[in-house]
CSV table of C-alpha atoms in Angstrom, one decimal:
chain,number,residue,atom,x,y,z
A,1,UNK,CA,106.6,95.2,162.1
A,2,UNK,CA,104.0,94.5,159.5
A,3,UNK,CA,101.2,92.2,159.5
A,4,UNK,CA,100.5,90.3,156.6
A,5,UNK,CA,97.4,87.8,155.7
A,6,UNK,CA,97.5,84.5,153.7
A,7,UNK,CA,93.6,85.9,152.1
A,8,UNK,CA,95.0,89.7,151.9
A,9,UNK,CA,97.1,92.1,150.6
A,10,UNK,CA,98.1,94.5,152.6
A,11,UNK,CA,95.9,97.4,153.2
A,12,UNK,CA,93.0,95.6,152.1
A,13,UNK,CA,89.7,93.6,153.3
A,14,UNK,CA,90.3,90.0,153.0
A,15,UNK,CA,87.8,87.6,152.1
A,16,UNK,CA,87.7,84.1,154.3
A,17,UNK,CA,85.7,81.6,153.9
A,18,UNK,CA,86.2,79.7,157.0
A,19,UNK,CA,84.0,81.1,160.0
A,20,UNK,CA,85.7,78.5,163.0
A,21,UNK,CA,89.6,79.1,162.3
A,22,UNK,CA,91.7,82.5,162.2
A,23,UNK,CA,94.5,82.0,160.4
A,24,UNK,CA,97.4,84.8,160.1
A,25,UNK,CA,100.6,86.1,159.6
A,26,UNK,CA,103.5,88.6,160.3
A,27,UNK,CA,107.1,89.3,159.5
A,28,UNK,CA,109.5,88.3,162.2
A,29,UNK,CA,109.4,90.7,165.1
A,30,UNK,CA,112.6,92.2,166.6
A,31,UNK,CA,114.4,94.5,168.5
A,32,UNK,CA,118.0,95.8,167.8
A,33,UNK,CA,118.5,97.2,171.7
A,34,UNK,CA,117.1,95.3,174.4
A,35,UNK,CA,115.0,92.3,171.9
A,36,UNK,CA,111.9,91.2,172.5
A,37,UNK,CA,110.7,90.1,176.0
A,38,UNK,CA,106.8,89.2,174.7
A,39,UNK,CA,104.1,89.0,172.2
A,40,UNK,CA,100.2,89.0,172.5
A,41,UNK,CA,97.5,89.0,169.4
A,42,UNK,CA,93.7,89.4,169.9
A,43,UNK,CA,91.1,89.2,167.5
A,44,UNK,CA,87.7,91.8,167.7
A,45,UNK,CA,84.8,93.4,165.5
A,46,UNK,CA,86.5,96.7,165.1
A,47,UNK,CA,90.3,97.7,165.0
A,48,UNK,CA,92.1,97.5,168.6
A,49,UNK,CA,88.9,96.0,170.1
A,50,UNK,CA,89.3,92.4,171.2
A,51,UNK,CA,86.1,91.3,171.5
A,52,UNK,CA,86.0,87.8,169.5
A,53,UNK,CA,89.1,86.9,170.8
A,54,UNK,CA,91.1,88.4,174.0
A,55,UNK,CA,94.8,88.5,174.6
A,56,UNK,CA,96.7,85.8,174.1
A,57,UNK,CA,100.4,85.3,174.3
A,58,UNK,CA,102.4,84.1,171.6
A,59,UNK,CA,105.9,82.7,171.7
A,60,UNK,CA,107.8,86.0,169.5
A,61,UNK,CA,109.8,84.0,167.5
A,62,UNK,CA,106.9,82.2,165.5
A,63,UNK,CA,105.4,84.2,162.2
A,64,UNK,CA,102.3,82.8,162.4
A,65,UNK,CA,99.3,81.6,164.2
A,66,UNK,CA,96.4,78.9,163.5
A,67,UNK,CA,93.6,79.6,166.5
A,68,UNK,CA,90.1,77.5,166.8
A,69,UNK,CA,87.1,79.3,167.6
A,70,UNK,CA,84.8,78.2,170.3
A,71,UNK,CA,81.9,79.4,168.1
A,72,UNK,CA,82.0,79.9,164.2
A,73,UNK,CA,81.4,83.1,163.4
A,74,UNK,CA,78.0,84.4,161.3
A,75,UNK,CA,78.5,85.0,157.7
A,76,UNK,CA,79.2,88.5,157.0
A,77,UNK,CA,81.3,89.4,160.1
A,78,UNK,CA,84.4,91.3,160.3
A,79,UNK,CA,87.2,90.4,162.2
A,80,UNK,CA,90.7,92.7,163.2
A,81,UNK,CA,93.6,91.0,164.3
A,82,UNK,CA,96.1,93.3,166.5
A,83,UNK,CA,99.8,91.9,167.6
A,84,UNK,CA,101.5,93.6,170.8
A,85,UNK,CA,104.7,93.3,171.2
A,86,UNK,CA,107.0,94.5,174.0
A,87,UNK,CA,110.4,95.0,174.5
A,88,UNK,CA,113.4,94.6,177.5
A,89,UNK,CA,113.0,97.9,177.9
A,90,UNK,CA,109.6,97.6,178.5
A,91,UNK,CA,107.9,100.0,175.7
A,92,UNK,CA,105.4,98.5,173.6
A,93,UNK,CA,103.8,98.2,170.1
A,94,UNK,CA,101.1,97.3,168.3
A,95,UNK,CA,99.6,96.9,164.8
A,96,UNK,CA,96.6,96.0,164.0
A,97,UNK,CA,95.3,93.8,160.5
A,98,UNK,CA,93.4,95.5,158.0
A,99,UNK,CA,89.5,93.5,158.4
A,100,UNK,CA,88.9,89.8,157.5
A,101,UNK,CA,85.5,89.5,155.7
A,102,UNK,CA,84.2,86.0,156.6
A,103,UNK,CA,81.8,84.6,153.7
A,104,UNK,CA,81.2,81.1,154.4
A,105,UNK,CA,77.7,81.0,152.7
A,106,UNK,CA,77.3,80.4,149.0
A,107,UNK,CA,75.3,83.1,146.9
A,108,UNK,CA,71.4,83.4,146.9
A,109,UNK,CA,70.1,81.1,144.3
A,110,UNK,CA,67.8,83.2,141.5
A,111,UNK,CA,65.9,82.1,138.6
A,112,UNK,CA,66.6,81.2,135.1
A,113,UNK,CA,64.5,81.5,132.4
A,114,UNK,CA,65.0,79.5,128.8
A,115,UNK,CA,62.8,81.3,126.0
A,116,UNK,CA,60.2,84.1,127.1
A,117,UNK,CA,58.3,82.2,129.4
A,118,UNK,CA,58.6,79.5,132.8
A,119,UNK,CA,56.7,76.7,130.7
A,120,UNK,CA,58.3,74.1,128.6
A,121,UNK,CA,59.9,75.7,125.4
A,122,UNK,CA,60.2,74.1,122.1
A,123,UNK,CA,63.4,75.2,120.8
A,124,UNK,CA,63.8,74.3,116.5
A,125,UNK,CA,66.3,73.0,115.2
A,126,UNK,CA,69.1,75.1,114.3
A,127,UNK,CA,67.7,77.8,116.7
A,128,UNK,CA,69.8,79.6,119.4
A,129,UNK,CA,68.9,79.2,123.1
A,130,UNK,CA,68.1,82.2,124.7
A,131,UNK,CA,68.0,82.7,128.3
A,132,UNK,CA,68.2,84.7,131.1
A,133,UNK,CA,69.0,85.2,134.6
A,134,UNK,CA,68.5,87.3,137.7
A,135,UNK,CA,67.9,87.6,141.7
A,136,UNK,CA,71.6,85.3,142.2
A,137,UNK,CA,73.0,87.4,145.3
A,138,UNK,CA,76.0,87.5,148.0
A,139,UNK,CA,76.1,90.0,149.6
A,140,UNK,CA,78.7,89.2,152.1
A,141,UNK,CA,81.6,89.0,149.1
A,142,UNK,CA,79.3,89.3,145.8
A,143,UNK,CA,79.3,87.5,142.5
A,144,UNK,CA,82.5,87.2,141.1
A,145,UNK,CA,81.3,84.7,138.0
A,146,UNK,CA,78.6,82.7,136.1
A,147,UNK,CA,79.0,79.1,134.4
A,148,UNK,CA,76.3,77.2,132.4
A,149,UNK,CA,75.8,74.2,131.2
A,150,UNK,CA,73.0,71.8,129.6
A,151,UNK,CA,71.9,68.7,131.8
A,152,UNK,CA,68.8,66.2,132.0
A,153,UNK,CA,65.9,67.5,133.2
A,154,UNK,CA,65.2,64.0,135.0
A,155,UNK,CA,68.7,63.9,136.0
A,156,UNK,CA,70.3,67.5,136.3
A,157,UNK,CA,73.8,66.1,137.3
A,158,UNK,CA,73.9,64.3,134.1
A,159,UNK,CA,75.1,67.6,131.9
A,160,UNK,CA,75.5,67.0,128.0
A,161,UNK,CA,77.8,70.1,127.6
A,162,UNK,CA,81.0,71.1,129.6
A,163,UNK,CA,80.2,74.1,132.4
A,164,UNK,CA,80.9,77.2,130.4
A,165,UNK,CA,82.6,80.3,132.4
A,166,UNK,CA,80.5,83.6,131.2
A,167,UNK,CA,81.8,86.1,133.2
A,168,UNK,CA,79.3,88.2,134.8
A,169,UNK,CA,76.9,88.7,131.9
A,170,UNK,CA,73.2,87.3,133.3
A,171,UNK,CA,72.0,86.6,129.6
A,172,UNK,CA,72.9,83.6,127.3
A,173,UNK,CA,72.7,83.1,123.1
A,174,UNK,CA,74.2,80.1,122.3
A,175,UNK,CA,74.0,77.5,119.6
A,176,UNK,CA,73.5,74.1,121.7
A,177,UNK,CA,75.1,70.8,120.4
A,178,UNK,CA,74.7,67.6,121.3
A,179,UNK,CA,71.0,67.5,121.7
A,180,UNK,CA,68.9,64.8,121.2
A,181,UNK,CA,65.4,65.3,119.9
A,182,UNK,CA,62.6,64.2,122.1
A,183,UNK,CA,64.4,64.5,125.4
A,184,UNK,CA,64.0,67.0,127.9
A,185,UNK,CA,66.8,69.4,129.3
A,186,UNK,CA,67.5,72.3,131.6
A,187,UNK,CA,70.0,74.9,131.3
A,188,UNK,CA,71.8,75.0,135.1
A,189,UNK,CA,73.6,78.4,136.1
A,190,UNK,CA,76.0,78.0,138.9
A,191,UNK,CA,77.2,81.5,140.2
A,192,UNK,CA,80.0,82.0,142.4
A,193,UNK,CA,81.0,84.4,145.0
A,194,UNK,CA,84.3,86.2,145.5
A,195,UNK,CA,85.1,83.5,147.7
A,196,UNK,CA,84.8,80.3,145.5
A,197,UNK,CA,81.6,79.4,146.8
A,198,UNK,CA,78.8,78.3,144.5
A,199,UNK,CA,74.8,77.6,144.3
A,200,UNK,CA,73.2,76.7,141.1
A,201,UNK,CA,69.2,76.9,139.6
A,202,UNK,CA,67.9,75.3,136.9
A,203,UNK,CA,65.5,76.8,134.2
A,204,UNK,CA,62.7,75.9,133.1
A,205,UNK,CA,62.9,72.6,130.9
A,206,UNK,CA,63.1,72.6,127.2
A,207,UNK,CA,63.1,70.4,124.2
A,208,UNK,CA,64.3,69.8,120.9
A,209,UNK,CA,61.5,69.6,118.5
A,210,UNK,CA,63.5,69.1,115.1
A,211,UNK,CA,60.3,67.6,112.7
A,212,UNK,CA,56.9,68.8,111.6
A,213,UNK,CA,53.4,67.3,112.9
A,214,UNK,CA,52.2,64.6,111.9
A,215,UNK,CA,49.0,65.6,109.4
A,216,UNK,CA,45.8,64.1,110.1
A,217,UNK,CA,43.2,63.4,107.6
A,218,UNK,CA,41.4,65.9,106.0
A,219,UNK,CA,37.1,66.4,105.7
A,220,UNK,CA,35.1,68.6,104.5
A,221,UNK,CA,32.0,70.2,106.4
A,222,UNK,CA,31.8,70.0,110.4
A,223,UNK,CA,30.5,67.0,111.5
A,224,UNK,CA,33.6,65.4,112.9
A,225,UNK,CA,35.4,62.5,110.8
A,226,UNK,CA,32.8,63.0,108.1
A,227,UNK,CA,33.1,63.7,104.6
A,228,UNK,CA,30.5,65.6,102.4
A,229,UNK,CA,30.6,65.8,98.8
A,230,UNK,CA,28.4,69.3,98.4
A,231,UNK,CA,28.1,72.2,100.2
A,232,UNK,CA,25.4,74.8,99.7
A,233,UNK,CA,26.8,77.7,100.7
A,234,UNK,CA,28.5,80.5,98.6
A,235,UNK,CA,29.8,82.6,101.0
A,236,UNK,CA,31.6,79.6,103.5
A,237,UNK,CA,34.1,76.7,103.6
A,238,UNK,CA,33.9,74.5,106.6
A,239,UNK,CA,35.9,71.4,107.3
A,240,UNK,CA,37.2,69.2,110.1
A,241,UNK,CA,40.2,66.9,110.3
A,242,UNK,CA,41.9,64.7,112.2
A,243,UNK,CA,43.9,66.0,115.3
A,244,UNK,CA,47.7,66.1,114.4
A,245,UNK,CA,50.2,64.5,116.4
A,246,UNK,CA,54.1,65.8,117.2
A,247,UNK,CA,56.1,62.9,118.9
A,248,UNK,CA,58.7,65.7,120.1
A,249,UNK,CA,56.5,68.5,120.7
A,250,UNK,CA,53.0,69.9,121.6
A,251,UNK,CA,50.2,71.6,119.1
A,252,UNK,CA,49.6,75.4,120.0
A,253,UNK,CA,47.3,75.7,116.6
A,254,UNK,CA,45.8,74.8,114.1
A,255,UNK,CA,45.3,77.2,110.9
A,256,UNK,CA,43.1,76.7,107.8
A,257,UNK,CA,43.5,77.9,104.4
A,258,UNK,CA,40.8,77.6,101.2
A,259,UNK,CA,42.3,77.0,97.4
A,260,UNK,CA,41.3,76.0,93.9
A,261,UNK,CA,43.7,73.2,94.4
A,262,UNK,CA,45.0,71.1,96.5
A,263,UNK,CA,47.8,73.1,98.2
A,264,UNK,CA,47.1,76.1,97.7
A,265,UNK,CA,45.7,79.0,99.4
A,266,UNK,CA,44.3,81.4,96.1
A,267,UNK,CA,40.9,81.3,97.5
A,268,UNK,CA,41.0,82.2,101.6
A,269,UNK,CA,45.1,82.6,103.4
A,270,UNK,CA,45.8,80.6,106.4
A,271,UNK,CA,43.8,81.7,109.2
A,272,UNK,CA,44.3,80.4,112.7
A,273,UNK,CA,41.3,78.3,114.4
A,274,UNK,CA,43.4,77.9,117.3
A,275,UNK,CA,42.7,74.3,119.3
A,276,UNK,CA,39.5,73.2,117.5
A,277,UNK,CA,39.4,70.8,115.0
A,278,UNK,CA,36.6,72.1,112.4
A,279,UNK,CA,36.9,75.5,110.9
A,280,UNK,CA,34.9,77.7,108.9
A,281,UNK,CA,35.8,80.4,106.3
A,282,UNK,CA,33.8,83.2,105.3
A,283,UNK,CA,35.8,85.9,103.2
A,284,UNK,CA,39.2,86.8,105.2
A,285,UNK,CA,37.6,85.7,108.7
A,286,UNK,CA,37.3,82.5,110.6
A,287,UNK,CA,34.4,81.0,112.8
A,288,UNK,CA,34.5,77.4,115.1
């Protein structure tokens, strides 16, 4: 007689996901001589132990069996089923399952990260996103995939792309679609263990900034919002301006550049001032 699992095949772990019910089955049990007088199963933590669940009698002509637990069992544990049969004759025998695995908790959510840090990234226009993934975990079954997909930041469930399976790969380049500049999205990675079971994290948030700043005005010297017509020095170009503004985005710098006309940079290159709005440039180096 052979034992055989609805989760397995035989000769191998199972994986169940189902910690209260054991649920099993066996080819038909028989006896050419004298038949078969009985049947008992029990279920335990190693083979022919019957520890979980003790001997219970089952009526020999049924091929399978559907038992309630009193208790669920943990995550992680192993379970062994072993059928006994005996015959008129009175000899017995017995086989026991190969092990049930039960997994009834999702994998260990981990972090994803959109761009090369956990702040908000500004993703251009036409650029790819680029992310990445690690610390997901199950270790009672493992990871068997990954799916993605872009959602609201305000409202994650709301996803403006289709969930995307990627295999096991924990890295993403990807041309998004669909995105609206201004708005605010996360990219959500749902893993799944061998199992079917899933947990998801979201990365940080990120936005499509698809225009320039907006250019304020323009002044020469450093006294803020003031215009001079002459400046004494030789050796030095100051100016201040206006702060920009970006509707879809944030300012990380400002840079200044000195020509012979207007737009151009013949004189002094661009030369970053970072935050500050009034700039100085003497030779090929900057001072606030």
């Amino acid at each position: 007689m052979l034992l055989i699992f609805y989760y397995i095949e035989a000769g191998k772990e199972s994986l169940q996901s189902e910690s209260r019910n054991l649920k099993f089955m066996w080819e038909k049990i028989s006896d050419n001589e004298s038949g078969i007088q009985e049947t008992h199963w029990c279920a335990g933590s190693r083979a022919q132990k019957c520890d979980i669940v003790s001997w219970k009698i089952v009526d020999h002509e049924l091929k399978e069996v559907l038992y309630t637990l009193s208790n669920p069992l943990p995550s992680g544990s192993l379970v062994f089923i072993t059928l006994k049969s005996k015959n008129g004759a009175g000899m017995t025998s017995s086989i026991t399952s190969p092990a049930i695995k039960i997994d009834s908790s999702p994998p260990v959510p981990g972090r994803v990260t959109v761009g090369n840090s956990l702040e908000m990234f500004y993703l251009r226009d036409e650029e790819s996103l680029i992310a990445d993934w690690n610390g997901f975990s199950d270790k009672e079954s493992g990871i068997h995939h990954y799916e993605w997909a872009i959602c609201l930041r305000t409202w994650p469930e709301n996803c403006v792309t289709q969930y995307t399976e990627i295999g096991t790969k924990t890295s993403l380049e990807s041309k998004p679609v669909g995105l609206k500049p201004g708005k605010t999205y996360v990219l959500t990675i749902r893993a799944y263990n061998n199992i079917n079971l899933h947990t998801q994290a979201l990365s940080n948030p990120f936005i499509l900034d698809d225009s320039a700043p907006l250019a304020g005005a323009v002044f020469d010297g450093t006294a803020y919002d003031r215009d001079i017509t002459i400046q004494s020095s030789t050796s030095e170009i100051s100016a201040n301006w206006d702060p920009f503004r970006d509707p879809q985005g944030r300012l990380v710098e400002y840079s200044m550049c000195v020509g012979s006309a207007a737009s151009e940079c013949d004189v002094s290159p661009f030369v970053s001032v970072g935050h500050d709005v009034t700039g100085a440039i003497s030779g090929n180096k900057s001072s606030a």
